[in-house]
Tab-separated table of C-alpha atoms and ligand atoms in Angstrom:
chain	number	residue	atom	x	y	z
A	1275	MET	CA	-49.887	-79.098	-65.854
A	1276	ASP	CA	-48.826	-81.656	-63.201
A	1277	ASN	CA	-48.181	-85.190	-64.517
A	1278	SER	CA	-47.992	-83.623	-67.934
A	1279	ILE	CA	-45.666	-84.360	-70.821
A	1280	PHE	CA	-44.564	-80.744	-70.550
A	1281	LYS	CA	-43.513	-81.238	-66.940
A	1282	GLY	CA	-41.369	-84.188	-68.056
A	1283	ALA	CA	-39.910	-82.142	-70.905
A	1284	ARG	CA	-39.032	-79.296	-68.523
A	1285	SER	CA	-37.290	-81.724	-66.184
A	1286	GLN	CA	-34.892	-82.642	-69.022
A	1287	LEU	CA	-33.908	-78.986	-69.285
A	1288	GLU	CA	-33.561	-78.687	-65.514
A	1289	LYS	CA	-31.149	-81.637	-65.513
A	1290	ALA	CA	-29.012	-79.973	-68.183
A	1291	LEU	CA	-28.990	-76.705	-66.231
A	1292	LYS	CA	-27.298	-78.527	-63.335
A	1293	HIS	CA	-24.331	-79.186	-65.625
A	1294	PHE	CA	-24.288	-75.998	-67.665
A	1295	SER	CA	-25.407	-72.726	-66.214
A	1296	ILE	CA	-26.880	-70.067	-68.458
A	1297	ASP	CA	-27.771	-66.459	-67.944
A	1298	ALA	CA	-30.767	-66.140	-65.578
A	1299	GLU	CA	-32.564	-64.231	-68.323
A	1300	SER	CA	-32.100	-67.112	-70.793
A	1301	GLU	CA	-33.588	-69.463	-68.231
A	1302	LEU	CA	-36.522	-67.133	-67.702
A	1303	ARG	CA	-37.162	-66.837	-71.423
A	1304	LEU	CA	-37.112	-70.611	-71.830
A	1305	SER	CA	-39.534	-71.265	-68.996
A	1306	THR	CA	-42.833	-70.636	-70.805
A	1307	PRO	CA	-44.153	-70.633	-74.380
A	1308	LYS	CA	-43.988	-67.301	-76.155
A	1309	ALA	CA	-47.496	-67.631	-77.643
A	1310	ALA	CA	-50.216	-70.230	-78.032
A	1311	ILE	CA	-53.620	-70.360	-79.680
A	1312	SER	CA	-56.505	-72.752	-79.477
A	1313	VAL	CA	-58.914	-72.804	-82.430
A	1314	SER	CA	-62.249	-74.411	-83.302
A	1315	ILE	CA	-62.441	-75.788	-86.822
A	1316	PRO	CA	-65.933	-76.386	-88.236
A	1317	VAL	CA	-65.862	-79.063	-90.956
A	1318	ARG	CA	-68.716	-80.135	-93.235
A	1319	MET	CA	-68.738	-83.945	-93.266
A	1320	ASP	CA	-69.556	-86.038	-96.327
A	1321	ASP	CA	-73.030	-86.879	-94.985
A	1322	GLY	CA	-73.877	-83.179	-94.738
A	1323	SER	CA	-73.486	-82.901	-90.951
A	1324	LEU	CA	-71.151	-80.386	-89.288
A	1325	LYS	CA	-68.389	-81.326	-86.855
A	1326	VAL	CA	-66.185	-78.930	-84.899
A	1327	PHE	CA	-62.590	-80.032	-84.248
A	1328	GLN	CA	-60.182	-78.558	-81.720
A	1329	GLY	CA	-56.805	-77.327	-82.984
A	1330	TYR	CA	-53.720	-75.716	-81.447
A	1331	ARG	CA	-50.561	-73.905	-82.452
A	1332	VAL	CA	-47.797	-73.077	-79.983
A	1333	ARG	CA	-44.751	-70.874	-80.612
A	1334	TYR	CA	-42.527	-71.906	-77.761
A	1335	ASN	CA	-39.545	-69.761	-78.495
A	1336	ASP	CA	-38.072	-67.645	-81.298
A	1337	LEU	CA	-34.730	-66.561	-79.898
A	1338	LEU	CA	-32.747	-68.127	-82.751
A	1339	GLY	CA	-35.233	-67.414	-85.546
A	1340	PRO	CA	-38.860	-68.037	-86.560
A	1341	ALA	CA	-40.619	-70.891	-84.757
A	1342	LYS	CA	-40.586	-74.181	-86.645
A	1343	GLY	CA	-42.472	-77.386	-86.056
A	1344	GLY	CA	-44.946	-79.906	-87.415
A	1345	ILE	CA	-48.707	-80.336	-87.308
A	1346	ARG	CA	-50.086	-83.536	-85.756
A	1347	PHE	CA	-53.515	-85.041	-86.479
A	1348	HIS	CA	-54.186	-87.498	-83.658
A	1349	PRO	CA	-56.947	-88.226	-81.111
A	1350	GLY	CA	-54.458	-87.648	-78.243
A	1351	VAL	CA	-53.544	-84.081	-79.280
A	1352	ASN	CA	-54.005	-81.483	-76.523
A	1353	LEU	CA	-52.368	-78.223	-75.497
A	1354	ASP	CA	-49.978	-79.947	-73.092
A	1355	GLU	CA	-48.678	-82.266	-75.795
A	1356	VAL	CA	-48.383	-79.504	-78.415
A	1357	THR	CA	-46.545	-77.266	-75.919
A	1358	SER	CA	-44.091	-80.066	-75.123
A	1359	LEU	CA	-43.467	-80.754	-78.787
A	1360	ALA	CA	-42.864	-77.026	-79.395
A	1361	PHE	CA	-40.463	-76.980	-76.430
A	1362	TRP	CA	-38.478	-79.918	-77.893
A	1363	MET	CA	-38.388	-78.192	-81.299
A	1364	THR	CA	-36.689	-75.189	-79.663
A	1365	PHE	CA	-33.801	-77.379	-78.501
A	1366	LYS	CA	-33.761	-79.579	-81.594
A	1367	CYS	CA	-33.196	-76.635	-83.936
A	1368	ALA	CA	-30.522	-75.291	-81.607
A	1369	VAL	CA	-28.659	-78.650	-81.368
A	1370	VAL	CA	-28.221	-78.861	-85.128
A	1371	GLY	CA	-27.523	-75.132	-85.402
A	1372	ILE	CA	-30.289	-74.088	-87.785
A	1373	PRO	CA	-31.704	-70.565	-87.427
A	1374	TYR	CA	-35.081	-71.433	-85.953
A	1375	GLY	CA	-36.959	-71.420	-82.698
A	1376	GLY	CA	-39.511	-74.046	-81.724
A	1377	GLY	CA	-43.203	-74.365	-82.590
A	1378	LYS	CA	-45.802	-77.094	-82.995
A	1379	GLY	CA	-49.430	-77.545	-83.943
A	1380	GLY	CA	-52.086	-80.198	-83.905
A	1381	VAL	CA	-55.713	-81.144	-84.261
A	1382	THR	CA	-57.544	-83.541	-81.947
A	1383	VAL	CA	-58.905	-85.980	-84.508
A	1384	ASN	CA	-58.688	-89.591	-85.566
A	1385	PRO	CA	-57.944	-89.101	-89.261
A	1386	LYS	CA	-58.563	-92.795	-89.912
A	1387	GLU	CA	-62.276	-92.112	-89.308
A	1388	LEU	CA	-62.408	-89.368	-91.964
A	1389	SER	CA	-62.650	-89.616	-95.742
A	1390	LEU	CA	-59.922	-87.988	-97.833
A	1391	LEU	CA	-62.242	-85.099	-98.695
A	1392	GLU	CA	-63.055	-84.566	-95.021
A	1393	ILE	CA	-59.314	-84.525	-94.222
A	1394	GLU	CA	-58.826	-81.935	-96.964
A	1395	ARG	CA	-61.591	-79.719	-95.522
A	1396	LEU	CA	-60.121	-80.127	-92.018
A	1397	SER	CA	-56.601	-79.278	-93.243
A	1398	ARG	CA	-57.792	-76.153	-95.050
A	1399	GLY	CA	-59.954	-75.210	-92.053
A	1400	TYR	CA	-57.004	-75.553	-89.665
A	1401	MET	CA	-54.783	-73.436	-91.904
A	1402	SER	CA	-57.472	-70.790	-92.227
A	1403	ALA	CA	-57.863	-70.722	-88.422
A	1404	ILE	CA	-54.134	-70.247	-87.695
A	1405	ALA	CA	-53.213	-68.143	-90.771
A	1406	ASP	CA	-52.813	-64.904	-88.800
A	1407	PHE	CA	-50.691	-66.616	-86.151
A	1408	ILE	CA	-48.015	-67.985	-88.520
A	1409	GLY	CA	-45.773	-66.474	-91.212
A	1410	GLU	CA	-42.634	-67.341	-93.142
A	1411	ASN	CA	-40.600	-65.137	-90.777
A	1412	VAL	CA	-42.721	-65.933	-87.724
A	1413	ASP	CA	-43.700	-69.581	-87.486
A	1414	ILE	CA	-43.396	-72.238	-90.193
A	1415	PRO	CA	-45.379	-75.517	-89.862
A	1416	ALA	CA	-44.503	-78.933	-91.358
A	1417	PRO	CA	-45.816	-82.539	-91.230
A	1418	ASP	CA	-45.882	-84.702	-88.112
A	1419	VAL	CA	-47.826	-87.821	-87.041
A	1420	TYR	CA	-50.673	-88.593	-89.475
A	1421	THR	CA	-50.005	-85.569	-91.662
A	1422	ASN	CA	-48.024	-85.762	-94.897
A	1423	SER	CA	-46.940	-83.891	-98.019
A	1424	MET	CA	-50.454	-84.003	-99.521
A	1425	ILE	CA	-51.849	-82.272	-96.435
A	1426	MET	CA	-49.021	-79.700	-96.553
A	1427	GLY	CA	-49.984	-79.114	-100.211
A	1428	TRP	CA	-53.611	-78.336	-99.253
A	1429	MET	CA	-52.396	-76.068	-96.476
A	1430	VAL	CA	-49.991	-74.039	-98.642
A	1431	ASP	CA	-52.762	-73.670	-101.222
A	1432	GLU	CA	-55.200	-72.442	-98.558
A	1433	TYR	CA	-52.668	-69.979	-97.133
A	1434	SER	CA	-51.795	-68.707	-100.620
A	1435	ASN	CA	-55.531	-68.186	-101.323
A	1436	ILE	CA	-55.882	-66.188	-98.094
A	1437	LYS	CA	-52.825	-64.028	-98.855
A	1438	ARG	CA	-53.625	-63.790	-102.601
A	1439	GLU	CA	-50.065	-64.703	-103.529
A	1440	PHE	CA	-48.117	-67.959	-103.739
A	1441	THR	CA	-46.237	-68.260	-100.463
A	1442	PRO	CA	-44.400	-71.602	-100.506
A	1443	ALA	CA	-42.093	-70.724	-97.586
A	1444	ILE	CA	-45.060	-70.675	-95.166
A	1445	ILE	CA	-44.925	-74.442	-94.715
A	1446	THR	CA	-42.419	-77.223	-95.392
A	1447	GLY	CA	-42.751	-80.896	-96.265
A	1448	LYS	CA	-44.754	-79.887	-99.361
A	1449	PRO	CA	-45.088	-81.936	-102.549
A	1450	ILE	CA	-42.175	-81.221	-104.935
A	1451	ALA	CA	-44.628	-79.689	-107.446
A	1452	LEU	CA	-45.644	-77.039	-104.879
A	1453	GLY	CA	-42.124	-76.037	-103.820
A	1454	GLY	CA	-41.137	-79.061	-101.739
A	1455	SER	CA	-37.516	-80.117	-101.426
A	1456	GLN	CA	-35.953	-83.220	-102.830
A	1457	GLY	CA	-35.022	-85.476	-99.935
A	1458	ARG	CA	-37.629	-84.179	-97.424
A	1459	GLU	CA	-39.709	-87.364	-97.407
A	1460	ASP	CA	-36.966	-89.546	-95.917
A	1461	ALA	CA	-35.031	-86.783	-94.114
A	1462	THR	CA	-35.946	-87.677	-90.515
A	1463	GLY	CA	-35.181	-91.378	-90.888
A	1464	ARG	CA	-32.052	-90.562	-92.895
A	1465	GLY	CA	-30.838	-88.061	-90.306
A	1466	GLY	CA	-31.330	-90.673	-87.560
A	1467	PHE	CA	-29.370	-93.177	-89.612
A	1468	TYR	CA	-26.484	-90.690	-90.079
A	1469	VAL	CA	-26.448	-90.002	-86.317
A	1470	LEU	CA	-26.340	-93.719	-85.469
A	1471	GLU	CA	-23.497	-94.261	-87.935
A	1472	ALA	CA	-21.600	-91.274	-86.492
A	1473	LEU	CA	-21.978	-92.396	-82.853
A	1474	LYS	CA	-22.054	-96.210	-82.987
A	1475	GLU	CA	-18.355	-96.806	-82.311
A	1476	LYS	CA	-18.267	-94.297	-79.459
A	1477	LEU	CA	-21.294	-96.039	-77.929
A	1478	GLY	CA	-19.592	-99.440	-77.998
A	1479	LEU	CA	-21.470	-100.923	-80.966
A	1480	GLY	CA	-18.324	-101.347	-83.028
A	1481	SER	CA	-18.426	-101.386	-86.815
A	1482	LYS	CA	-20.120	-104.757	-87.344
A	1483	PRO	CA	-23.688	-105.073	-88.717
A	1484	LEU	CA	-26.256	-104.386	-85.994
A	1485	THR	CA	-29.586	-105.982	-85.068
A	1486	ILE	CA	-32.325	-103.379	-84.923
A	1487	ALA	CA	-35.994	-103.289	-83.815
A	1488	VAL	CA	-38.189	-100.389	-84.949
A	1489	GLN	CA	-41.404	-99.410	-83.156
A	1490	GLY	CA	-43.630	-97.378	-85.514
A	1491	PHE	CA	-43.361	-98.175	-89.175
A	1492	GLY	CA	-44.586	-94.869	-90.588
A	1493	ASN	CA	-42.616	-92.289	-92.521
A	1494	VAL	CA	-39.759	-91.997	-90.055
A	1495	GLY	CA	-39.455	-95.637	-88.946
A	1496	TYR	CA	-39.690	-96.969	-92.479
A	1497	HIS	CA	-37.007	-94.774	-94.028
A	1498	PHE	CA	-34.641	-95.364	-91.117
A	1499	ALA	CA	-35.168	-99.136	-91.442
A	1500	ARG	CA	-34.717	-99.014	-95.227
A	1501	LEU	CA	-31.402	-97.140	-95.028
A	1502	ALA	CA	-30.109	-99.254	-92.142
A	1503	ALA	CA	-30.941	-102.470	-94.036
A	1504	GLN	CA	-29.250	-101.096	-97.168
A	1505	ALA	CA	-26.134	-100.438	-95.059
A	1506	GLY	CA	-26.070	-104.111	-94.020
A	1507	HIS	CA	-27.799	-103.944	-90.632
A	1508	LYS	CA	-30.504	-106.466	-89.750
A	1509	ILE	CA	-34.024	-105.139	-89.083
A	1510	VAL	CA	-35.399	-107.980	-86.982
A	1511	ALA	CA	-38.744	-106.421	-85.987
A	1512	VAL	CA	-41.058	-103.572	-86.953
A	1513	SER	CA	-44.444	-102.529	-85.564
A	1514	ASP	CA	-47.372	-100.232	-86.122
A	1515	SER	CA	-50.420	-99.392	-84.019
A	1516	GLN	CA	-51.857	-102.868	-84.755
A	1517	GLY	CA	-48.855	-104.931	-83.595
A	1518	ALA	CA	-45.383	-106.094	-84.576
A	1519	ILE	CA	-43.748	-108.600	-86.911
A	1520	PHE	CA	-40.436	-110.317	-86.262
A	1521	LYS	CA	-37.864	-112.216	-88.303
A	1522	GLU	CA	-34.587	-113.284	-86.741
A	1523	ASP	CA	-32.658	-113.216	-90.044
A	1524	GLY	CA	-33.890	-109.723	-90.828
A	1525	LEU	CA	-36.942	-108.320	-92.609
A	1526	ASP	CA	-36.808	-106.519	-95.933
A	1527	PRO	CA	-38.267	-103.107	-94.960
A	1528	GLU	CA	-39.095	-102.150	-98.547
A	1529	SER	CA	-41.296	-105.160	-99.233
A	1530	VAL	CA	-42.934	-104.956	-95.794
A	1531	TYR	CA	-43.709	-101.286	-96.442
A	1532	GLN	CA	-45.092	-102.036	-99.883
A	1533	VAL	CA	-47.485	-104.639	-98.498
A	1534	LYS	CA	-48.479	-102.309	-95.654
A	1535	GLN	CA	-49.200	-99.535	-98.173
A	1536	ASP	CA	-51.310	-101.852	-100.326
A	1537	SER	CA	-53.225	-103.473	-97.463
A	1538	LYS	CA	-53.081	-100.617	-94.888
A	1539	GLU	CA	-52.008	-103.214	-92.326
A	1540	LEU	CA	-48.530	-104.264	-91.243
A	1541	LYS	CA	-49.696	-107.729	-90.213
A	1542	ALA	CA	-50.715	-108.366	-93.804
A	1543	ALA	CA	-47.021	-108.301	-94.704
A	1544	TYR	CA	-46.727	-111.437	-92.681
A	1545	CYS	CA	-49.073	-113.557	-94.698
A	1546	GLN	CA	-49.268	-111.835	-98.084
A	1547	GLY	CA	-45.876	-110.276	-98.721
A	1548	SER	CA	-42.554	-111.653	-99.781
A	1549	VAL	CA	-41.387	-111.944	-96.162
A	1550	CYS	CA	-44.195	-114.389	-95.382
A	1551	GLU	CA	-42.635	-117.765	-95.853
A	1552	PHE	CA	-39.376	-116.836	-94.095
A	1553	VAL	CA	-40.857	-115.419	-90.909
A	1554	ASP	CA	-39.896	-117.259	-87.720
A	1555	HIS	CA	-42.476	-115.690	-85.410
A	1556	ASP	CA	-45.773	-114.414	-86.728
A	1557	THR	CA	-46.497	-111.430	-84.528
A	1558	LEU	CA	-45.267	-109.735	-81.362
A	1559	THR	CA	-46.986	-107.187	-79.193
A	1560	ASN	CA	-45.515	-103.706	-79.172
A	1561	GLU	CA	-44.372	-104.363	-75.607
A	1562	GLU	CA	-42.453	-107.479	-76.675
A	1563	LEU	CA	-40.794	-105.544	-79.478
A	1564	LEU	CA	-39.458	-102.984	-76.996
A	1565	GLU	CA	-37.907	-105.738	-74.898
A	1566	LEU	CA	-36.184	-107.657	-77.715
A	1567	ASP	CA	-32.523	-108.595	-77.334
A	1568	VAL	CA	-31.159	-106.343	-80.089
A	1569	ASP	CA	-28.238	-103.955	-80.476
A	1570	VAL	CA	-30.440	-100.976	-81.285
A	1571	LEU	CA	-34.042	-100.168	-80.380
A	1572	VAL	CA	-35.719	-97.413	-82.378
A	1573	PRO	CA	-38.954	-95.968	-80.990
A	1574	ALA	CA	-40.479	-94.140	-83.975
A	1575	ALA	CA	-44.157	-93.753	-82.973
A	1576	LEU	CA	-45.415	-91.719	-80.010
A	1577	GLU	CA	-44.402	-90.325	-76.585
A	1578	ASN	CA	-43.824	-92.142	-73.290
A	1579	VAL	CA	-43.573	-95.701	-74.669
A	1580	ILE	CA	-40.484	-96.416	-72.548
A	1581	ASP	CA	-41.403	-95.906	-68.918
A	1582	LYS	CA	-40.289	-96.985	-65.436
A	1583	ASP	CA	-42.081	-100.337	-65.854
A	1584	ASN	CA	-40.452	-101.527	-69.061
A	1585	ALA	CA	-37.085	-99.680	-68.791
A	1586	PRO	CA	-35.657	-102.389	-66.476
A	1587	LYS	CA	-36.556	-105.031	-69.093
A	1588	ILE	CA	-35.022	-103.374	-72.135
A	1589	LYS	CA	-32.123	-105.371	-73.555
A	1590	ALA	CA	-30.982	-103.105	-76.401
A	1591	LYS	CA	-27.537	-101.525	-75.998
A	1592	VAL	CA	-28.529	-98.261	-77.663
A	1593	ILE	CA	-31.892	-96.549	-78.147
A	1594	VAL	CA	-32.297	-94.135	-81.065
A	1595	GLU	CA	-35.243	-91.843	-80.334
A	1596	LEU	CA	-36.759	-91.110	-83.711
A	1597	ALA	CA	-40.131	-90.358	-82.077
A	1598	ASN	CA	-40.448	-87.226	-79.988
A	1599	GLY	CA	-40.399	-87.908	-76.248
A	1600	PRO	CA	-40.612	-91.734	-76.279
A	1601	THR	CA	-38.653	-92.072	-73.004
A	1602	THR	CA	-40.080	-90.768	-69.713
A	1603	PRO	CA	-37.659	-88.928	-67.382
A	1604	GLU	CA	-37.734	-91.759	-64.788
A	1605	SER	CA	-36.944	-94.378	-67.424
A	1606	ASP	CA	-34.116	-92.183	-68.724
A	1607	ASP	CA	-32.424	-92.489	-65.318
A	1608	ILE	CA	-33.004	-96.257	-65.177
A	1609	LEU	CA	-31.520	-96.719	-68.655
A	1610	PHE	CA	-28.501	-94.562	-67.785
A	1611	GLU	CA	-27.833	-96.596	-64.636
A	1612	ARG	CA	-28.099	-99.790	-66.699
A	1613	GLY	CA	-25.508	-98.482	-69.187
A	1614	ILE	CA	-27.991	-98.216	-72.070
A	1615	HIS	CA	-27.254	-95.188	-74.236
A	1616	VAL	CA	-30.210	-93.135	-75.445
A	1617	ILE	CA	-29.524	-90.986	-78.511
A	1618	PRO	CA	-32.072	-88.284	-77.712
A	1619	ASP	CA	-34.915	-87.156	-79.965
A	1620	ILE	CA	-33.644	-83.600	-80.217
A	1621	LEU	CA	-30.562	-84.942	-82.014
A	1622	ALA	CA	-31.730	-88.260	-83.506
A	1623	ASN	CA	-34.803	-86.958	-85.322
A	1624	ALA	CA	-33.484	-83.493	-86.239
A	1625	GLY	CA	-32.925	-84.522	-89.874
A	1626	GLY	CA	-36.538	-83.667	-90.727
A	1627	VAL	CA	-36.393	-80.099	-89.546
A	1628	THR	CA	-32.955	-79.700	-91.118
A	1629	VAL	CA	-34.256	-80.566	-94.593
A	1630	SER	CA	-37.351	-78.451	-93.842
A	1631	TYR	CA	-34.881	-75.614	-93.316
A	1632	PHE	CA	-33.298	-76.454	-96.698
A	1633	GLU	CA	-36.784	-76.360	-98.259
A	1634	TRP	CA	-37.496	-72.912	-96.758
A	1635	VAL	CA	-34.103	-71.649	-97.998
A	1636	GLN	CA	-34.875	-72.972	-101.513
A	1637	ASN	CA	-38.377	-71.405	-101.475
A	1638	ARG	CA	-36.996	-68.030	-100.467
A	1639	GLY	CA	-34.163	-68.230	-102.991
A	1640	GLY	CA	-36.401	-69.653	-105.743
A	1641	TYR	CA	-33.566	-72.029	-106.628
A	1642	TYR	CA	-33.901	-75.772	-106.110
A	1643	TRP	CA	-31.241	-78.328	-105.223
A	1644	GLU	CA	-30.596	-81.872	-106.458
A	1645	GLU	CA	-31.383	-84.755	-104.099
A	1646	ASP	CA	-27.678	-85.632	-103.702
A	1647	GLN	CA	-26.922	-82.097	-102.534
A	1648	VAL	CA	-29.695	-82.349	-99.930
A	1649	HIS	CA	-28.296	-85.649	-98.630
A	1650	GLU	CA	-24.726	-84.312	-98.507
A	1651	ARG	CA	-25.722	-81.114	-96.696
A	1652	LEU	CA	-27.889	-83.066	-94.255
A	1653	LYS	CA	-25.003	-85.414	-93.498
A	1654	VAL	CA	-22.641	-82.503	-92.821
A	1655	ILE	CA	-25.082	-81.023	-90.288
A	1656	MET	CA	-25.960	-84.328	-88.559
A	1657	ASP	CA	-22.283	-85.398	-88.352
A	1658	LYS	CA	-21.273	-82.054	-86.902
A	1659	ALA	CA	-24.057	-82.066	-84.279
A	1660	SER	CA	-23.249	-85.701	-83.357
A	1661	LYS	CA	-19.580	-84.793	-82.904
A	1662	VAL	CA	-20.404	-81.865	-80.618
A	1663	VAL	CA	-22.706	-84.056	-78.481
A	1664	ALA	CA	-20.099	-86.855	-78.384
A	1665	GLU	CA	-17.417	-84.399	-77.185
A	1666	LEU	CA	-19.724	-83.102	-74.446
A	1667	HIS	CA	-20.398	-86.725	-73.461
A	1668	SER	CA	-16.676	-87.359	-72.950
A	1669	GLU	CA	-16.324	-84.111	-71.029
A	1670	HIS	CA	-19.371	-84.234	-68.715
A	1671	LYS	CA	-19.965	-87.984	-68.157
A	1672	VAL	CA	-23.728	-87.453	-68.213
A	1673	ASN	CA	-26.280	-88.996	-70.543
A	1674	LEU	CA	-26.445	-88.012	-74.212
A	1675	ARG	CA	-29.748	-86.164	-73.715
A	1676	THR	CA	-28.200	-83.816	-71.191
A	1677	CYS	CA	-25.253	-83.305	-73.565
A	1678	ALA	CA	-27.611	-82.419	-76.425
A	1679	TYR	CA	-29.417	-79.931	-74.177
A	1680	ILE	CA	-26.081	-78.400	-73.184
A	1681	ALA	CA	-25.144	-77.990	-76.866
A	1682	ALA	CA	-28.509	-76.303	-77.533
A	1683	LEU	CA	-28.344	-74.130	-74.426
A	1684	LYS	CA	-24.933	-72.769	-75.464
A	1685	ARG	CA	-26.441	-71.466	-78.723
A	1686	ILE	CA	-29.629	-70.113	-77.158
A	1687	ASN	CA	-27.668	-68.434	-74.394
A	1688	GLU	CA	-25.405	-66.706	-76.916
A	1689	ALA	CA	-28.487	-65.297	-78.666
A	1690	VAL	CA	-29.958	-64.004	-75.396
A	1691	GLU	CA	-26.665	-62.371	-74.462
A	1692	ALA	CA	-26.320	-60.856	-77.932
A	1693	LYS	CA	-29.755	-59.256	-77.550
A	1694	GLY	CA	-28.679	-57.701	-74.244
A	1695	THR	CA	-29.221	-58.767	-70.665
A	1696	ILE	CA	-29.262	-56.948	-67.347
A	1697	ARG	CA	-25.452	-56.932	-67.461
A	1698	ASN	CA	-25.550	-54.435	-70.330
A	1699	PHE	CA	-27.680	-52.140	-68.217
A	1700	SER	CA	-25.570	-52.503	-65.075
A	1701	SER	CA	-22.334	-51.856	-67.008
A	1702	ARG	CA	-23.954	-48.837	-68.703
A	1703	THR	CA	-24.990	-47.506	-65.295
A	1704	ARG	CA	-21.413	-48.032	-64.046
A	1705	ASN	CA	-19.884	-46.411	-67.144
A	1706	GLY	CA	-22.374	-43.534	-66.975
B	2001	NAD	P1	-46.450	-91.529	-89.222
B	2001	NAD	O1	-47.858	-91.147	-88.975
B	2001	NAD	O2	-45.959	-91.604	-90.616
B	2001	NAD	O3	-46.122	-92.922	-88.539
B	2001	NAD	C1	-46.416	-93.215	-87.218
B	2001	NAD	C2	-46.374	-94.733	-87.106
B	2001	NAD	O4	-46.502	-95.086	-85.738
B	2001	NAD	C3	-47.516	-95.444	-87.848
B	2001	NAD	O5	-46.984	-96.573	-88.525
B	2001	NAD	C4	-48.437	-95.884	-86.729
B	2001	NAD	O6	-49.173	-97.050	-87.053
B	2001	NAD	C5	-47.431	-96.164	-85.638
B	2001	NAD	N1	-48.007	-96.196	-84.322
B	2001	NAD	C6	-48.975	-95.409	-83.782
B	2001	NAD	N2	-49.239	-95.801	-82.524
B	2001	NAD	C7	-48.406	-96.846	-82.277
B	2001	NAD	C8	-48.197	-97.689	-81.149
B	2001	NAD	N3	-48.883	-97.524	-80.039
B	2001	NAD	N4	-47.256	-98.648	-81.250
B	2001	NAD	C9	-46.549	-98.838	-82.379
B	2001	NAD	N5	-46.709	-98.082	-83.464
B	2001	NAD	C10	-47.628	-97.105	-83.413
B	2001	NAD	O7	-45.606	-90.496	-88.337
B	2001	NAD	P2	-44.072	-90.112	-88.490
B	2001	NAD	O8	-44.007	-88.856	-89.271
B	2001	NAD	O9	-43.303	-91.303	-88.916
B	2001	NAD	O10	-43.706	-89.721	-86.989
B	2001	NAD	C11	-43.306	-90.709	-86.035
B	2001	NAD	C12	-42.627	-90.028	-84.865
B	2001	NAD	O11	-41.516	-89.290	-85.345
B	2001	NAD	C13	-43.470	-89.023	-84.097
B	2001	NAD	O12	-43.128	-89.054	-82.736
B	2001	NAD	C14	-43.070	-87.706	-84.677
B	2001	NAD	O13	-43.301	-86.612	-83.802
B	2001	NAD	C15	-41.606	-87.953	-84.893
B	2001	NAD	N6	-40.997	-87.072	-85.880
B	2001	NAD	C16	-41.453	-87.019	-87.159
B	2001	NAD	C17	-40.805	-86.200	-88.065
B	2001	NAD	C18	-41.191	-86.170	-89.517
B	2001	NAD	O14	-40.474	-85.549	-90.300
B	2001	NAD	N7	-42.256	-86.834	-89.931
B	2001	NAD	C19	-39.740	-85.389	-87.652
B	2001	NAD	C20	-39.302	-85.482	-86.337
B	2001	NAD	C21	-39.941	-86.321	-85.460
């Protein structure tokens, strides 16, 4: 797996291990995925033909509890990417202190080329293929890029049909009517917003309104932008896979999103939506968006968008990684040397899995919470995790990513030691 995303992910852990040593057995147990499957999913297309799609599910680690992680539908999905995402989930759950390990799944597909019925058949086919590999106490999927609550609804229905009983806790991010939680839809963006608010003064941003550029205006990027704009910050640019729009005085994320939903194209917001007549620049490339002179840059799309070539050109003071793995290890070092703080993915985007955890708790208890309670409980968890990472930052003088890994490693290490390591055996031998 040379030159792989997984290699880059592992190097983040290796950096943290230089500053915080763990039991050799913990290190060994974190070095490879616990289990992985690759599945073929035959799908009948609308024209009657049959296509076979490739799918994956990886359980990286379950030392702190059942594996947890989303399902991605994207043409770039492969085992290396899914393994890396499962690896990050392991540390993400540990940073925020929820009782889960890390997992991830995906299907190599461009869902934009499929009809809704074909996506339904693919979603049910994927669930059927992995049904024996997952379980509510084993591995619990959720949405990720290009999957959503409707797809989770089809998947929980398929799983319940297979098991012949309604099993809502098998998957999170479901529609409310099928056991979903209030507050799950915006949880990742909201969590990222809480983390930024908790850390902004420590990171030198002060308490004034901030200028923010968001790359990736999907579920996560949109809700973050909406909440930040509501709090008085200025969202000067947003982008999707087609390109970016920019407005120096600040865009209104809600109307941009509405136009994008109606037209399926962000650029349409420029000429059809309410922002149209006020826009100073029509469009930017995604590359230009990353290099804007803003207080905060928010990558909220895919991996490796900040690399050694563009890291020297980034002007933002703080980067909030709402996407998983948007910063390559080399660019991380460049940004650190340039004094740009990166709030790492495993902390910044942990709000989604936290409310997924709340959903699983509600499903198992059969008792459902109000939206306000979800927001309050999410804020408590994100504030607490931010505080721990901030304290480690003051103590270790290393980047925030390494601090987040240290926080996670402390928890994982405790679990390994509690299960017993070689020291138990050597002391028993001595005592015997
Ligand atoms: P989404 O499918 O809702 O949105 C993704 C957005 O990124 C879309 O607007 C798409 O057009 C855009 N995009 C794709 N390629 C792009 C490119 N090259 N440049 C700019 N924009 C591009 O997905 P999402 O759920 O919002 O997930 C976004 C990121 O957040 C992913 O990295 C995902 O792993 C991560 N994440 C999601 C959740 C969650 O709860 N959904 C939780 C944690 C992390």
